[in-house]
């Protein structure tokens, strides 16, 4: 079996194997191409997709299905003026109300307009069909057109409410995948051109990433369609960025090793097999670490976090398969000329490592302890800024530019009880409804409680509780907690926007306690397996945690002082940690795999310096590519995704230029051979001449 696996791994570099690999990928792309375009059809955009599994608010959403055969979602038109509402405004509102009736869900009545207590605003609630988001978005657009038309001077018209919020989110997510793909692809192409300084070579990683993207999207679609995999628009968008980022990273590492081997071997097929053999374990360990780290999100309570982790695993696996199969096959088929104008010639010495990396290595080696202490001071100072994180974003701060639904909510809060447009929902057994209604009305922070509907089957009654605070405010969350406490023992369930926020915050705190230690543990096991040591994996894992703290602190400073964000979304610490640990450990794996190889030949000190100088360029390029791909998120309209992308981008840059370049080598040099304890390298002599190549092994490789 082991021999069969070795032959399979070397197939992309074989004289016949390269054509077989190309044929398989072409057939797969043609067969799966149509499915890849259907990923959007299986997006789960329901409210429960972003809630914790089993949460009370999610159970309310499920119970609400019993109250209607057609799902309804209210849109709220708010008309506000600086002065009192006059006859012209009332006439406009009544005219619009008649027009709204033609847009509302069939058979549903549009209630009369409600006048605010200050007499300066009117509110009209329009029930809309909420089953299909595209239909809902079109309906909201039509409502807004009606409200804007022929408005009297001084009248401000806005359409908000849950229906409008959902429609605005759909509009944002509708173009998200295409925007991310185009922006990420452009950035990757530019960086590959700068890295290789070749007008040709960049095409091959780009083609391999394209193949990986088709396989990823088609595989995700099939698993969502037939295996119950949950996919939401947010995880779908991150998926493609992840494929571009990690796929390009693996391509950079493989191509760098292939270039080295072309200088040593005349036959490019033999050179590629050697490159796959020597870089394969590092790439496999890297992909395995990222995949296992993301898979740990499967233990999260929040559905969207779990979706992002499991979907991300598919992207990493597909990216890895493409980079170790179709990319080597394409490079070998094309020949040496793909490196033009810097074509590697057989028998010539590989280009020497850039003096920059040698100078950095020598500077670190001169004072290793001072170097790692200085690095910890810098990262620690940045991490200290994370202590001031203001967690949580209100609905008005979800978007970088306020959509109309948010502005409408602000207008409603200024003239009506803040929760009027989006009340808390209580579901209770009908015999208990009267008592629950009285208890809810007596709760502090509840303005009004009314019976909304009775389920035709199941004996349930739905109550609506208007809260004094806006649905995602601290006051509303406190009211929900008190409501649940007062209604305990009655069997009543409390849901709605405020309750969902409470449940998400509690689940996020739980997920941090469960997922973070799990990720650290599984990544540690992978590092122990790869390095055959214990001290080195512990040190590497600690440096990545330090990098995350520094990234979170640096990002918080930028969020507050440059971007003006009101807070940090609850999902950012968990997702940022998982992505940074899983992806950041990549560069330590790339570095230490080479250091381990060189240490066996030259001793510990020289092994660290040679490993740093020989991998410095390629790892830095990989870090820049990955940071740039996640940096694309910073321009997205959703603040939570922008913040997560920014944290990962900053973290990768810190890891690339400080942690991997200075901190890790300095710690390795200061610890000496103990760095590899208790493995065999810890007993290796400090200085040893290069080991001569084994002729038998070289002949065996040439014969592969």
PDB file of C-alpha atoms in Angstrom, residues 11 67 103 240 416 549 581 587:
ATOM      1  CA  UNK A  11       2.222  10.305 -11.027  1.00  0.00           C
ATOM      2  CA  UNK A  67     -49.093  29.470  12.665  1.00  0.00           C
ATOM      3  CA  UNK A 103     -47.980  44.406  -3.064  1.00  0.00           C
ATOM      4  CA  UNK A 240     -13.543  30.921  -2.334  1.00  0.00           C
ATOM      5  CA  UNK A 416     -42.224  55.207  18.462  1.00  0.00           C
ATOM      6  CA  UNK A 549      -3.302  38.337  20.334  1.00  0.00           C
ATOM      7  CA  UNK A 581      -3.972  29.418  14.120  1.00  0.00           C
ATOM      8  CA  UNK A 587       4.454  29.196   7.682  1.00  0.00           C
TER       9      UNK A 587
END
